[in-house]
Each structure stands twice: as C-alpha cells, then as structure tokens.
PDB file of C-alpha atoms in Angstrom:
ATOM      1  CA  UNK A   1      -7.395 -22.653   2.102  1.00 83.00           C
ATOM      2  CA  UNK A   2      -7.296 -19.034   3.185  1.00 94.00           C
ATOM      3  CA  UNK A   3      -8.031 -16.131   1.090  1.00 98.00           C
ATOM      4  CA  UNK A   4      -4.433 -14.083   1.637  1.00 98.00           C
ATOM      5  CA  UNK A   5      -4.063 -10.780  -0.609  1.00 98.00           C
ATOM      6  CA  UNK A   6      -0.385  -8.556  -0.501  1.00 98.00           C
ATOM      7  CA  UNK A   7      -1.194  -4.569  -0.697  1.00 98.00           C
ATOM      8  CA  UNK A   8       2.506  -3.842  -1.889  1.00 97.00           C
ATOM      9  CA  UNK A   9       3.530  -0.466  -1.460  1.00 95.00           C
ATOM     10  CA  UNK A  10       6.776   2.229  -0.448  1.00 93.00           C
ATOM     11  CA  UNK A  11       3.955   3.880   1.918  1.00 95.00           C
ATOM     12  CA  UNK A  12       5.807   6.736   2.336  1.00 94.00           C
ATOM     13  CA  UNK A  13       3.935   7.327   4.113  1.00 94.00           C
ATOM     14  CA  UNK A  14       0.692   5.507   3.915  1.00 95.00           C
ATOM     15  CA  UNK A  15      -2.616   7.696   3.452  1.00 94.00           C
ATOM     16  CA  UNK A  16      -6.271   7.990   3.632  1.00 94.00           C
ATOM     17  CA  UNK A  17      -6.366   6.689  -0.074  1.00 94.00           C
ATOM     18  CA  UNK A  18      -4.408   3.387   1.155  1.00 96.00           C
ATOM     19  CA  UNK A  19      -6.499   2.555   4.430  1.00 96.00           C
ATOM     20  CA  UNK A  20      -9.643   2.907   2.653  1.00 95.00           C
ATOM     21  CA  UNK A  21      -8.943   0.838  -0.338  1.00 96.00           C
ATOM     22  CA  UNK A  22      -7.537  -1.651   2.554  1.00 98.00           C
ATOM     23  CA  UNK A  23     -10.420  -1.503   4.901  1.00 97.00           C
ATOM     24  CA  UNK A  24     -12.753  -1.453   1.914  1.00 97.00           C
ATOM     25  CA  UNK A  25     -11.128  -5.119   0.302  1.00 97.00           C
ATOM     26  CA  UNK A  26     -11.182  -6.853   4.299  1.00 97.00           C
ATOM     27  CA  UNK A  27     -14.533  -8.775   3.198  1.00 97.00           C
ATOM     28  CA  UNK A  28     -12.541 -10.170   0.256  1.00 97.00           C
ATOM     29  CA  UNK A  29      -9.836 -11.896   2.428  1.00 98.00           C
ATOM     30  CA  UNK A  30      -9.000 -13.770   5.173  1.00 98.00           C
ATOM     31  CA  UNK A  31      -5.683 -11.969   5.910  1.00 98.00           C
ATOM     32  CA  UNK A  32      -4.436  -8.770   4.012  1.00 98.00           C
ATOM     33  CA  UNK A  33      -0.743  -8.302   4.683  1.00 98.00           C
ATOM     34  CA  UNK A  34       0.308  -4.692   3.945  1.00 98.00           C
ATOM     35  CA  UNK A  35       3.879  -5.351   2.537  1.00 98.00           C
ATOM     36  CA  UNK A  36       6.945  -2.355   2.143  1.00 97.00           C
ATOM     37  CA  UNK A  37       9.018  -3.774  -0.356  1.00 93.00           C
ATOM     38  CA  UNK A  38      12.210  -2.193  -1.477  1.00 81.00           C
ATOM     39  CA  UNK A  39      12.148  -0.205  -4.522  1.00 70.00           C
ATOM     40  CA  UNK A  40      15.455   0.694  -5.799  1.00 66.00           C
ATOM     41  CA  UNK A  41      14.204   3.758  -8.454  1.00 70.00           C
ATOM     42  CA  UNK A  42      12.398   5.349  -4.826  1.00 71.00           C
ATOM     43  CA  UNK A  43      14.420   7.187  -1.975  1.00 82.00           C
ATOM     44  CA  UNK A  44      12.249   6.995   1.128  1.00 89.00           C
ATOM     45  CA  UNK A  45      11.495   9.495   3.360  1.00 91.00           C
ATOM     46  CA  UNK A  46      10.901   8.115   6.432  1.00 92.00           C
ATOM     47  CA  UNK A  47      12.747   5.068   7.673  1.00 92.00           C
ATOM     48  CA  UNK A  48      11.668   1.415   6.919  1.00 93.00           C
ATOM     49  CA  UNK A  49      10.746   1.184  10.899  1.00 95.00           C
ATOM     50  CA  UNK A  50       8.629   4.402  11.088  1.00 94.00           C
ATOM     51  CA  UNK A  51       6.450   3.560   8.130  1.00 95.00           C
ATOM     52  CA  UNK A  52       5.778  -0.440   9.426  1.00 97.00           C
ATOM     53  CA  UNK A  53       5.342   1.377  12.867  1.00 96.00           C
ATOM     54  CA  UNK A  54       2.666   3.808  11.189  1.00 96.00           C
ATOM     55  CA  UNK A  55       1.124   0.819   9.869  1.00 97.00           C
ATOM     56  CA  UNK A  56       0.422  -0.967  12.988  1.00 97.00           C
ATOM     57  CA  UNK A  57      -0.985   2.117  14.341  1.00 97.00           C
ATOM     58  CA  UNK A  58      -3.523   2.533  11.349  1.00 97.00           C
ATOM     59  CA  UNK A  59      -4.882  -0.843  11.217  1.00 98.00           C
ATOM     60  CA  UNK A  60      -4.270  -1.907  15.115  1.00 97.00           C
ATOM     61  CA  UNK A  61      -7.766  -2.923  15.728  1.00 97.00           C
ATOM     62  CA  UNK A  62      -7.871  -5.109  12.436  1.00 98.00           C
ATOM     63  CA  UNK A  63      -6.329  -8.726  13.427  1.00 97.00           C
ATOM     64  CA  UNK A  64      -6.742  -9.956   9.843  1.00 98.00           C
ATOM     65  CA  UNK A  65      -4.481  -7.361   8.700  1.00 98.00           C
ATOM     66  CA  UNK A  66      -0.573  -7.362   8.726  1.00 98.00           C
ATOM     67  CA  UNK A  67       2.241  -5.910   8.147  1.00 98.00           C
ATOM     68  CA  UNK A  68       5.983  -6.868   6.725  1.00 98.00           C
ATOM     69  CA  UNK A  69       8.364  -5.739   4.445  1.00 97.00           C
ATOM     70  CA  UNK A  70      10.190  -7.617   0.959  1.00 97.00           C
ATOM     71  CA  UNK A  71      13.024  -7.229  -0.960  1.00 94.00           C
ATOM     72  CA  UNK A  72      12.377  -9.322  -4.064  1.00 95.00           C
ATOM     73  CA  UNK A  73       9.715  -9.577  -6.759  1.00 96.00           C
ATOM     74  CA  UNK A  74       6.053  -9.101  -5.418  1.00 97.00           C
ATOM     75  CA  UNK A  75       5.128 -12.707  -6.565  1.00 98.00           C
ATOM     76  CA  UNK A  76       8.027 -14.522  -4.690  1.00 98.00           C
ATOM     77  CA  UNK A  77       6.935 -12.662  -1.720  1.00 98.00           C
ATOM     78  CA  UNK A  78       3.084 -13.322  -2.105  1.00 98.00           C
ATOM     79  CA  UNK A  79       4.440 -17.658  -3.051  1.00 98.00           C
ATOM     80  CA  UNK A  80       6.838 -17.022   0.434  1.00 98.00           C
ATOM     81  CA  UNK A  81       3.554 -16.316   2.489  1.00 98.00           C
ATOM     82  CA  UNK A  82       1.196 -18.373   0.642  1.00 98.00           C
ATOM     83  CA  UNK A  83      -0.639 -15.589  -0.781  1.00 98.00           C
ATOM     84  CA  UNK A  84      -2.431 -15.916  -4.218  1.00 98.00           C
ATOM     85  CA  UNK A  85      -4.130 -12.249  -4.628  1.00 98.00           C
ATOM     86  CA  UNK A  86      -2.196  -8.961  -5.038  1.00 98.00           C
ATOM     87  CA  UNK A  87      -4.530  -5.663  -4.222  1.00 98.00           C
ATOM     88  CA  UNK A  88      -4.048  -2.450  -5.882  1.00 97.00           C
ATOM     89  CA  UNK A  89      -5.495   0.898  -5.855  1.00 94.00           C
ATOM     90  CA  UNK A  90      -6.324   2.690  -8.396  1.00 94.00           C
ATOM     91  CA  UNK A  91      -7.043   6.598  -8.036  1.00 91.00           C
ATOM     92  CA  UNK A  92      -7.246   6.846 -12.168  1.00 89.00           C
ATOM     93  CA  UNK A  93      -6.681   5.958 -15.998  1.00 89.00           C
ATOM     94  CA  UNK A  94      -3.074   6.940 -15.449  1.00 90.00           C
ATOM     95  CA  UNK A  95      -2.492   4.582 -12.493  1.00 88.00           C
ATOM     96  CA  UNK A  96      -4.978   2.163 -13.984  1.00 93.00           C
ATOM     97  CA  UNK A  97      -2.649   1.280 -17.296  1.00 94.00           C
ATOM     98  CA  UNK A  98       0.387   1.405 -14.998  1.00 94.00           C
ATOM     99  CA  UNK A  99      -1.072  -1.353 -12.739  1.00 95.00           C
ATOM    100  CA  UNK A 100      -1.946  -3.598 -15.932  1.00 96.00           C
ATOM    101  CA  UNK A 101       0.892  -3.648 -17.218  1.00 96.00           C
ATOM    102  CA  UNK A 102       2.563  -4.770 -13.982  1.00 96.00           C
ATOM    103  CA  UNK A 103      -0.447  -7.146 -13.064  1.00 97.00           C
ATOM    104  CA  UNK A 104       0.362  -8.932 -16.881  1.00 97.00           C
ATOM    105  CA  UNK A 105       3.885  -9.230 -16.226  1.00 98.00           C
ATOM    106  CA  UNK A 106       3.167 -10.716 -12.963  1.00 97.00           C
ATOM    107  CA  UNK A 107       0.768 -13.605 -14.418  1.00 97.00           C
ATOM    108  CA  UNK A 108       3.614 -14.490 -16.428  1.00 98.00           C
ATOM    109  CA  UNK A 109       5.793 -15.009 -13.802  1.00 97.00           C
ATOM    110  CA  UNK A 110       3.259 -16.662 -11.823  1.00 97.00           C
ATOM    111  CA  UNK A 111      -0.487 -17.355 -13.167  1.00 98.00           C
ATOM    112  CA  UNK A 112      -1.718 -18.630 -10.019  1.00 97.00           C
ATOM    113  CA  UNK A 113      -1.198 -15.383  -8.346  1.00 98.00           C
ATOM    114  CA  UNK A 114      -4.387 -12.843  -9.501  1.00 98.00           C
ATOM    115  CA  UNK A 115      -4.012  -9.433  -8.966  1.00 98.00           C
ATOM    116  CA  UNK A 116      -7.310  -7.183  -7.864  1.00 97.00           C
ATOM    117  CA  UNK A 117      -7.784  -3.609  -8.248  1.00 97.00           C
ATOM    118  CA  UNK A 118     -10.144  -1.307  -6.387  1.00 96.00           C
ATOM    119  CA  UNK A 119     -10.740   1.985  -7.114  1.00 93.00           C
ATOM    120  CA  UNK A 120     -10.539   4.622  -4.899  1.00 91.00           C
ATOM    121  CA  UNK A 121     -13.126   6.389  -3.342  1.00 89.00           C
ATOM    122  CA  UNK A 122     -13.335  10.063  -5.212  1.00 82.00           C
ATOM    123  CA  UNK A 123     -12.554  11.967  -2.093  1.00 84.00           C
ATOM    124  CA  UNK A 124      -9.179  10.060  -2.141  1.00 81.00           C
ATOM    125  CA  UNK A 125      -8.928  10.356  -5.946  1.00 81.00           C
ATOM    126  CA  UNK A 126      -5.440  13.152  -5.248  1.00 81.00           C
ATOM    127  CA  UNK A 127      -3.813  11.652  -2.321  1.00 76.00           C
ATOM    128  CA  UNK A 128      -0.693   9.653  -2.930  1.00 86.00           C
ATOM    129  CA  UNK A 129       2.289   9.891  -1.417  1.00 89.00           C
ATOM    130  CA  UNK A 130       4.803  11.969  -3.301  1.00 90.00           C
ATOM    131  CA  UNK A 131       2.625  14.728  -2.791  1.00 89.00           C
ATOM    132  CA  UNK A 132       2.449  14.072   1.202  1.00 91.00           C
ATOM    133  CA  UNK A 133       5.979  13.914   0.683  1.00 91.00           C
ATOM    134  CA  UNK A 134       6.167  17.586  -0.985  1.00 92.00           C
ATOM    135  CA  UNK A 135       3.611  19.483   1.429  1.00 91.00           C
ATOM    136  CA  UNK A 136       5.961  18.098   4.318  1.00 91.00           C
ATOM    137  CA  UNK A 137       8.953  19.637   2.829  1.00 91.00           C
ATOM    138  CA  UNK A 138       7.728  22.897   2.686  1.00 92.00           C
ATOM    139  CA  UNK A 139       6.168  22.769   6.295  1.00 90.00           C
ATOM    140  CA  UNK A 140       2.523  22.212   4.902  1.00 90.00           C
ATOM    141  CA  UNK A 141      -0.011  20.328   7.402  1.00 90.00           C
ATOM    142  CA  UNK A 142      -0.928  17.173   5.709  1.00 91.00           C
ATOM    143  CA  UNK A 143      -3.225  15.381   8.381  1.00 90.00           C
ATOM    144  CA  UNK A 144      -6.036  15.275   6.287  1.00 90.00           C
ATOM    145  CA  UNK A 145      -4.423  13.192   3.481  1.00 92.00           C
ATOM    146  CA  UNK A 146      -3.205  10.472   5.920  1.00 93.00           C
ATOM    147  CA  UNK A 147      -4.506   8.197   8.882  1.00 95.00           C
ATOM    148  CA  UNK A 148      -5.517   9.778  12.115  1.00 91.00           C
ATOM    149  CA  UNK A 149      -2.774   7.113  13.580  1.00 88.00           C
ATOM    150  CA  UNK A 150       0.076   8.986  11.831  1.00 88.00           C
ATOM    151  CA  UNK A 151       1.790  11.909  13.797  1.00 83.00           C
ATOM    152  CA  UNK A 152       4.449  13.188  11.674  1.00 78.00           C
ATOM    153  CA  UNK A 153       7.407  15.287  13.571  1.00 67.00           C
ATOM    154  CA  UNK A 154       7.228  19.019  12.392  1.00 59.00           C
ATOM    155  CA  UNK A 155      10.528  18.776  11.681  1.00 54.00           C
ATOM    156  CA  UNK A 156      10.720  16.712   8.650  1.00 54.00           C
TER     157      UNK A 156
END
C-alpha cells in the first residue's frame, strides 16, 4: 500500500515556509498531493488556476508530488484519493494548538486518517501567507518569502 499524505492549504500564495516543510516530509511518503481546498471564511487573492499553476512550477522536478484542489472536508478528500496521512506545518505554539484541535476533530471523523506535523525551519518561522498577501498590496517585493518558481505581476 502506498504511503499518500494531503498538505491542505488556500496557498495564497504558497511560500518558502510551505515548500520546505513539503520537500522536507518527501522521505515520509510515496506521493504528497498538495491540495487547495475551498475555504469559505478566506477570500483569495489570486485565482484557483494561478495558485495550482504556481504549484507545478515549485515542485516540477518532484514526480511524487501533486497537485489538486477540494471542496469538502479534508478527510473525504484524503478517503477520495486513498490517502491516510494529512501534513501540517507548524511555524509556532499559536499554529501548533490550532492544528490539534483540527487534527482531533478529524480522527473523529475518520481514525484511520493520522495527521503529521512538522515544524518549520526557524528561518521560515514568519512567512505565511496573509502577510505575502499584505506586502503585495502595498507594492512591497516579497520574493524572498516565496518559491523562486513564483513571479508575481507588479500589478497586484
């Protein structure tokens, strides 16, 4: 059976933080799939397309990794595929009781699926995409808090 782990995010737009933890957990798993899934409390920034497309570019020479988007409950997506891990990053104590609490309600929906958290490397500790998201409204250069794949129009 294969090891297959969902990194669910908005990635909006992915960053440095996100590959690493990704390229960091690809000894863990056969196949990660890097899954956009709708979340109705977020509006996104950049279209659906642009951020799978930014995606792709990032992790391009990585066959084991893919990318695809949901719109239901993480677990029925990860049952869907035949996944049975979940990955999250975790940047600090802040995210790291945020994640629990979502990891617990997800073993009650669904105990077979385990969720698996890896922190961040320090250098990544303040990246996350809300504040890519801010520096980009107010003109700011943000290329070193995302992928060298990502080329973001000035005019965002």
């Amino acid at each position: 059976m294969k090891k297959i782990a969902v990194f669910p995010g908005s990635f909006d737009p992915i960053t440095k933080g996100h590959e690493s933890v990704i390229l960091r957990s690809l000894p863990l798993f056969d196949k990660i799939v890097v899954a956009i899934g709708e979340n109705s409390q977020k509006n996104s920034m950049f279209s659906l397309e642009q951020r799978m497309e930014w995606i792709r570019q990032t992790f391009k020479d990585y066959p084991q990794i893919e990318v695809d988007f949901y719109d239901c409950l993480t677990v029925d997506y990860c049952k869907q595929i035949g996944a049975r891990y979940i990955l999250r990053g975790l940047r600090n104590s802040v995210d790291f009781q945020y994640e629990r609490n979502i990891a617990l309600v997800n073993n009650d929906l669904c105990p077979e699926i385990e969720t698996l958290f890896l922190p961040t490397k320090p250098e990544h500790t303040s990246f996350n995409s809300s504040f890519v998201r801010e520096i980009l409204k107010y003109g700011g250069d943000v290329s070193k808090f995302v992928p060298s794949a990502i080329k973001i129009p000035e005019n965002q």
